[in-house]
Short mmCIF file of C-alpha atoms in Angstrom, two decimals:
data_model
loop_
_atom_site.label_atom_id
_atom_site.label_comp_id
_atom_site.label_asym_id
_atom_site.label_seq_id
_atom_site.Cartn_x
_atom_site.Cartn_y
_atom_site.Cartn_z
CA MET Z 261 -92.31 -25.07 43.85
CA LEU Z 262 -93.69 -28.34 43.06
CA VAL Z 263 -94.71 -30.14 45.95
CA LEU Z 264 -95.09 -33.98 46.00
CA SER Z 265 -95.58 -36.66 48.84
CA ARG Z 266 -93.59 -40.10 48.12
CA ARG Z 267 -93.25 -43.08 50.65
CA PRO Z 268 -90.13 -44.82 50.75
CA LYS Z 269 -89.24 -46.85 47.50
CA GLN Z 270 -91.48 -44.84 45.65
CA SER Z 271 -89.90 -42.83 42.96
CA PHE Z 272 -90.29 -39.22 40.95
CA ILE Z 273 -89.27 -39.20 37.41
CA ILE Z 274 -87.83 -35.94 36.12
CA GLY Z 275 -87.63 -35.50 32.28
CA HIS Z 276 -87.10 -38.73 30.57
CA ASP Z 277 -84.46 -40.28 32.29
CA ILE Z 278 -83.69 -38.79 35.84
CA VAL Z 279 -85.21 -41.03 38.68
CA ILE Z 280 -85.24 -40.06 42.24
CA THR Z 281 -86.30 -42.76 44.49
CA VAL Z 282 -86.71 -42.23 48.23
CA LEU Z 283 -84.82 -44.99 49.98
CA GLU Z 284 -85.24 -44.27 53.81
CA VAL Z 285 -86.80 -41.91 56.06
CA ASN Z 286 -85.14 -41.88 59.50
CA GLY Z 287 -86.13 -39.09 61.53
CA ASP Z 288 -85.13 -35.96 59.99
CA THR Z 289 -83.07 -37.47 57.36
CA VAL Z 290 -84.26 -38.71 53.98
CA ARG Z 291 -81.96 -40.86 52.07
CA LEU Z 292 -82.59 -40.36 48.21
CA GLY Z 293 -81.23 -42.42 45.32
CA ILE Z 294 -80.46 -40.43 42.24
CA ALA Z 295 -80.31 -42.43 38.67
CA ALA Z 296 -79.42 -39.86 35.90
CA PRO Z 297 -77.48 -39.91 32.59
CA ALA Z 298 -73.81 -39.29 33.12
CA GLU Z 299 -73.54 -35.82 31.62
CA VAL Z 300 -75.90 -34.68 34.50
CA ALA Z 301 -73.74 -33.65 37.42
CA ILE Z 302 -75.26 -33.99 40.79
CA HIS Z 303 -74.07 -31.89 43.71
CA ARG Z 304 -75.33 -31.29 47.44
CA GLU Z 305 -76.49 -27.54 46.85
CA GLU Z 306 -74.40 -26.33 49.75
CA VAL Z 307 -71.48 -27.89 48.13
CA TYR Z 308 -72.22 -26.67 44.78
CA ARG Z 309 -72.97 -22.90 45.94
CA GLU Z 310 -69.48 -22.99 47.78
CA LEU Z 311 -67.56 -24.25 44.69
CA GLN Z 312 -69.58 -21.43 42.62
CA GLN Z 313 -68.45 -18.73 44.97
CA ALA Z 314 -64.82 -20.17 44.93
CA ASN Z 315 -64.78 -20.07 40.95
CA ALA Z 316 -66.21 -16.65 40.63
CA THR Z 317 -63.44 -15.42 43.21
CA ALA Z 318 -60.70 -17.01 41.08
CA ALA Z 319 -61.96 -16.28 37.77
CA SER Z 320 -60.23 -13.89 35.48
CA PRO Z 321 -57.58 -12.50 37.86
CA SER Z 322 -55.76 -9.41 36.87
CA SER Z 323 -52.46 -9.60 34.79
CA ASP Z 324 -50.69 -7.73 37.59
CA ALA Z 325 -51.91 -10.24 40.08
CA VAL Z 326 -51.07 -13.12 37.94
CA ALA Z 327 -47.57 -11.52 37.50
CA ALA Z 328 -46.87 -10.98 41.12
CA PHE Z 329 -47.94 -14.44 41.91
CA ARG Z 330 -45.58 -16.02 39.28
CA GLN Z 331 -42.72 -14.04 40.84
CA ARG Z 332 -43.44 -14.87 44.31
CA SER Z 333 -44.22 -18.67 43.23
CA PHE Z 334 -40.48 -18.66 41.71
CA GLY Z 335 -38.94 -16.87 44.39
CA ARG Z 336 -39.99 -19.24 47.02
CA SER Z 337 -37.61 -21.93 46.01
CA LYS Z 338 -34.52 -19.65 45.63
CA ASP Z 339 -35.26 -17.92 49.04
CA THR Z 340 -35.37 -21.03 51.26
CA GLY Z 341 -32.37 -22.74 51.81
CA GLU Z 342 -34.45 -26.03 51.92
CA ASP Z 343 -35.64 -28.25 49.22
CA PRO Z 344 -38.64 -27.21 47.59
CA PRO Z 345 -41.58 -29.38 48.13
CA GLY Z 346 -41.58 -30.09 44.31
CA PRO Z 347 -39.89 -29.39 40.95
CA LYS Z 348 -39.70 -26.15 40.23
CA ASP Z 349 -37.86 -26.40 36.83
CA ALA Z 350 -40.28 -27.34 34.24
CA SER Z 351 -37.27 -29.35 32.85
CA GLN Z 352 -37.20 -31.67 35.47
CA PRO Z 353 -39.94 -34.64 35.92
CA PRO Z 354 -41.96 -34.51 38.99
CA ARG Z 355 -41.16 -36.77 41.73
CA ASP Z 356 -43.02 -39.61 42.24
CA ARG Z 357 -44.05 -40.24 45.77
CA GLY Z 358 -47.12 -42.29 44.86
CA ASP Z 359 -47.46 -46.03 45.17
CA HIS Z 360 -49.43 -46.12 41.91
CA GLY Z 361 -46.84 -47.94 39.78
CA PRO Z 362 -44.81 -45.86 37.21
CA GLY Z 363 -45.45 -42.34 36.76
CA PRO Z 364 -47.56 -41.25 33.67
CA ASP Z 365 -46.03 -40.21 30.52
CA PRO Z 366 -44.62 -36.91 31.10
CA GLY Z 367 -46.98 -35.39 28.69
CA PRO Z 368 -49.13 -36.42 26.01
CA GLY Z 369 -49.08 -32.63 25.73
CA LEU Z 370 -52.34 -30.82 25.83
CA ALA Z 371 -50.83 -28.01 23.83
CA ASN Z 372 -48.54 -30.05 21.10
CA MET Y 1153 -62.07 -45.98 40.80
CA ILE Y 1154 -58.80 -45.05 39.57
CA PRO Y 1155 -56.11 -43.63 41.73
CA THR Y 1156 -54.24 -40.53 40.24
CA LYS Y 1157 -51.15 -38.93 41.03
CA SER Y 1158 -49.91 -35.49 40.72
CA PRO Y 1159 -49.60 -35.04 37.15
CA SER Y 1160 -46.71 -34.13 35.07
CA ARG Y 1161 -46.60 -30.85 33.36
CA PRO Y 1162 -48.62 -30.42 30.10
CA GLU Y 1163 -46.42 -29.72 27.27
CA THR Y 1164 -46.82 -26.79 24.76
CA GLY Y 1165 -44.55 -25.17 22.45
CA GLU Y 1166 -46.75 -25.17 19.63
CA THR Y 1167 -48.37 -21.75 18.67
CA ASP Y 1168 -51.65 -23.29 17.70
CA LYS Y 1169 -53.09 -24.41 20.77
CA PRO Y 1170 -55.37 -27.08 21.27
CA GLN Y 1171 -58.81 -26.34 22.90
CA ILE Y 1172 -59.76 -27.99 26.18
CA HIS Y 1173 -63.36 -28.85 26.19
CA PHE Y 1174 -65.58 -28.68 29.49
CA PRO Y 1175 -68.87 -30.04 28.18
CA SER Y 1176 -70.57 -28.88 31.31
CA GLY Y 1177 -68.56 -25.80 31.77
CA LEU Y 1178 -67.37 -25.11 35.11
CA VAL Y 1179 -69.31 -24.74 38.14
CA GLY Y 1180 -71.17 -21.23 37.95
CA TYR Y 1181 -70.00 -20.84 34.38
CA PRO Y 1182 -72.16 -23.18 32.35
CA GLY Y 1183 -71.49 -21.44 29.10
CA GLY Y 1184 -67.58 -21.34 29.42
CA GLN Y 1185 -66.86 -24.64 27.76
CA ARG Y 1186 -63.64 -24.18 25.53
CA PHE Y 1187 -60.71 -22.96 26.94
CA VAL Y 1188 -56.59 -22.86 25.80
CA LEU Y 1189 -53.88 -23.68 28.21
CA ASP Y 1190 -50.97 -21.32 28.20
CA GLN Y 1191 -47.87 -22.80 29.03
CA GLY Y 1192 -46.44 -21.47 32.33
CA ASP Y 1193 -43.01 -22.16 34.08
CA GLY Y 1194 -42.83 -24.04 37.45
CA GLY Y 1195 -46.42 -25.58 36.95
CA VAL Y 1196 -48.29 -22.44 36.58
CA PHE Y 1197 -50.42 -22.14 33.56
CA GLU Y 1198 -53.26 -19.93 32.33
CA LEU Y 1199 -56.69 -21.14 31.40
CA ARG Y 1200 -58.09 -18.88 28.70
CA GLY Y 1201 -61.73 -18.86 27.81
CA VAL Y 1202 -62.02 -19.08 23.98
CA ASN Y 1203 -64.97 -16.75 23.89
CA VAL Y 1204 -64.57 -12.98 24.88
CA ASP Y 1205 -67.29 -13.68 27.69
CA ASP Y 1206 -65.57 -16.69 29.07
CA PRO Y 1207 -63.74 -16.35 32.53
CA ASP Y 1208 -59.86 -16.95 32.47
CA PHE Y 1209 -58.40 -19.08 35.37
CA LEU Y 1210 -54.72 -19.13 36.73
CA VAL Y 1211 -54.28 -22.90 37.15
CA VAL Y 1212 -51.35 -25.17 38.53
CA ALA Y 1213 -50.19 -28.34 38.29
CA PRO Y 1214 -50.45 -29.99 41.84
CA ALA Y 1215 -47.00 -31.61 41.63
CA PRO Y 1216 -44.52 -28.65 42.55
CA PHE Y 1217 -47.01 -27.35 45.10
CA PHE Y 1218 -48.55 -30.44 46.55
CA PRO Y 1219 -46.10 -33.48 45.91
CA ASP Y 1220 -48.28 -35.75 47.81
CA TYR Y 1221 -51.70 -34.71 46.28
CA ALA Y 1222 -53.48 -37.94 44.75
CA PRO Y 1223 -57.12 -37.66 44.45
CA VAL Y 1224 -59.06 -40.52 43.43
CA ILE Y 1225 -61.41 -39.97 40.72
CA ASP Y 1226 -64.71 -41.55 40.91
CA ASP Y 1227 -66.15 -44.10 38.35
CA GLU Y 1228 -68.63 -41.76 36.96
CA THR Y 1229 -65.79 -39.22 36.06
CA VAL Y 1230 -63.74 -42.01 34.76
CA ARG Y 1231 -66.64 -42.82 32.52
CA ARG Y 1232 -67.46 -39.62 31.63
CA LEU Y 1233 -64.25 -38.45 30.32
CA ASP Y 1234 -63.46 -41.98 28.99
CA LEU Y 1235 -60.22 -42.20 31.06
CA ARG Y 1236 -58.49 -45.34 30.12
CA GLY Y 1237 -55.56 -45.20 32.30
CA GLN Y 1238 -53.79 -43.24 34.87
CA GLN Y 1239 -51.78 -41.60 31.89
CA ASP Y 1240 -55.16 -40.05 30.50
CA ALA Y 1241 -55.80 -38.06 33.43
CA LEU Y 1242 -54.29 -34.29 33.75
CA VAL Y 1243 -55.18 -32.88 37.04
CA LEU Y 1244 -54.94 -29.11 37.40
CA LEU Y 1245 -55.97 -26.83 40.36
CA VAL Y 1246 -57.83 -23.71 40.00
CA VAL Y 1247 -55.85 -20.73 41.83
CA THR Y 1248 -57.62 -17.68 43.56
CA LEU Y 1249 -55.23 -14.95 43.77
CA ARG Y 1250 -55.60 -12.25 46.67
CA GLU Y 1251 -54.20 -8.85 46.99
CA GLU Y 1252 -51.07 -10.46 48.54
CA PRO Y 1253 -49.29 -13.06 46.55
CA GLU Y 1254 -48.64 -14.88 49.47
CA ASN Y 1255 -52.32 -15.38 50.21
CA ALA Y 1256 -52.91 -17.20 47.02
CA SER Y 1257 -54.86 -20.37 47.45
CA ALA Y 1258 -55.61 -23.42 45.30
CA ASN Y 1259 -58.80 -25.55 44.96
CA THR Y 1260 -57.83 -28.86 45.95
CA LEU Y 1261 -61.39 -29.91 46.53
CA ALA Y 1262 -62.51 -29.36 43.20
CA PRO Y 1263 -59.78 -30.11 40.49
CA LEU Y 1264 -60.12 -29.90 36.82
CA ILE Y 1265 -59.68 -33.48 35.56
CA ILE Y 1266 -58.70 -33.26 31.69
CA ASN Y 1267 -58.45 -36.24 29.49
CA ALA Y 1268 -55.20 -35.72 27.74
CA ARG Y 1269 -56.04 -37.93 24.84
CA THR Y 1270 -59.38 -36.39 23.83
CA ARG Y 1271 -59.03 -33.14 25.92
CA ASP Y 1272 -62.43 -33.23 27.12
CA ALA Y 1273 -62.54 -32.20 30.97
CA VAL Y 1274 -64.61 -31.67 33.96
CA GLN Y 1275 -64.52 -30.02 37.40
CA VAL Y 1276 -65.21 -32.73 39.93
CA ILE Y 1277 -66.02 -32.07 43.62
CA LEU Y 1278 -63.99 -34.84 45.75
CA THR Y 1279 -66.59 -35.54 48.19
CA GLY Y 1280 -65.10 -37.64 51.23
CA GLN Y 1281 -61.59 -36.88 50.43
CA PRO Y 1282 -59.59 -34.59 52.77
CA PHE Y 1283 -59.15 -31.40 50.34
CA SER Y 1284 -60.02 -27.65 50.58
CA LEU Y 1285 -61.61 -25.31 48.35
CA ARG Y 1286 -58.80 -22.72 49.55
CA GLN Y 1287 -55.56 -24.53 50.04
CA PRO Y 1288 -52.79 -22.03 50.72
CA LEU Y 1289 -50.30 -22.33 47.73
CA LEU Y 1290 -47.12 -20.67 48.90
CA VAL Y 1291 -47.23 -21.00 52.72
CA PRO Y 1292 -46.37 -24.43 53.99
#
C-alpha cells in the first residue's frame, strides 16, 4: 500500500481525474472530499462489503425456492382477511400514496 | 434530488426481451452487466443474466410489498442514468430467498434504479435513508 502524508486542503490525484482532498482533521476523524467521474461509484468500504455479501446471498436462487416464494407471496393476500398492503393483481394499478403528484405512467415497458 | 414513488410494474408480453444494462454491474458482480427482466405476477420478476456466468436475481416491484416505499434518488444517480423525471425511474428490489419462503427479504437499502427510457440501470446505496439490506417481505 502506498502511504502518503497530506495536510488539510492538500489533495491526491488518482489516475487523471480522481481528486481526493483532505478537508479537515478532527481528533480521530478525517473528512475527505472526493471528486471523481460520474461512472466511478464511491462507497464506504464496510457498506460496500455488506452489500456485496447481500447480493451474493441473493444471487441465482434455485427454481424451487423461487416457486415456493411465488406461491407463498400469492397465498398471502388470500390467507388474510385484511386488505393486502398493495395490489397483488397485476391488472390493477398501484395505489398512489405518495405526495409526488400524478403517478408515473404505468409502464414505458421494460420488455415491450 | 428527485423523489420516487413505488413504481408500477414493468410491462412485458413480447417474446424478444430488451436488455437492461448495468454499466457498472451490481455490487460484487462487476461483469454482470446485461440482464433481461422476466415477467412475473404480483410484482415478482426474474432478472436473468444474459451471459452464462452472470447471476440471476429474483426482484420485486416495491408497491405490492412496501406501498409507502419512496426512496430519494441522489443527483449523481439522476445524472448518471439521465433520468429526466419521475416517470423514467423504475425501482426494483433484490430479493434474498431462504429455506423458508416466509423468511424472504428484500434489499430496500440498495435498490436497482432503471431508466425505463434508456434501460440503463444502477444499484444505488441509499445512505441516510431508513432502509434495510434485509427487509422481511412476507411478514408484516
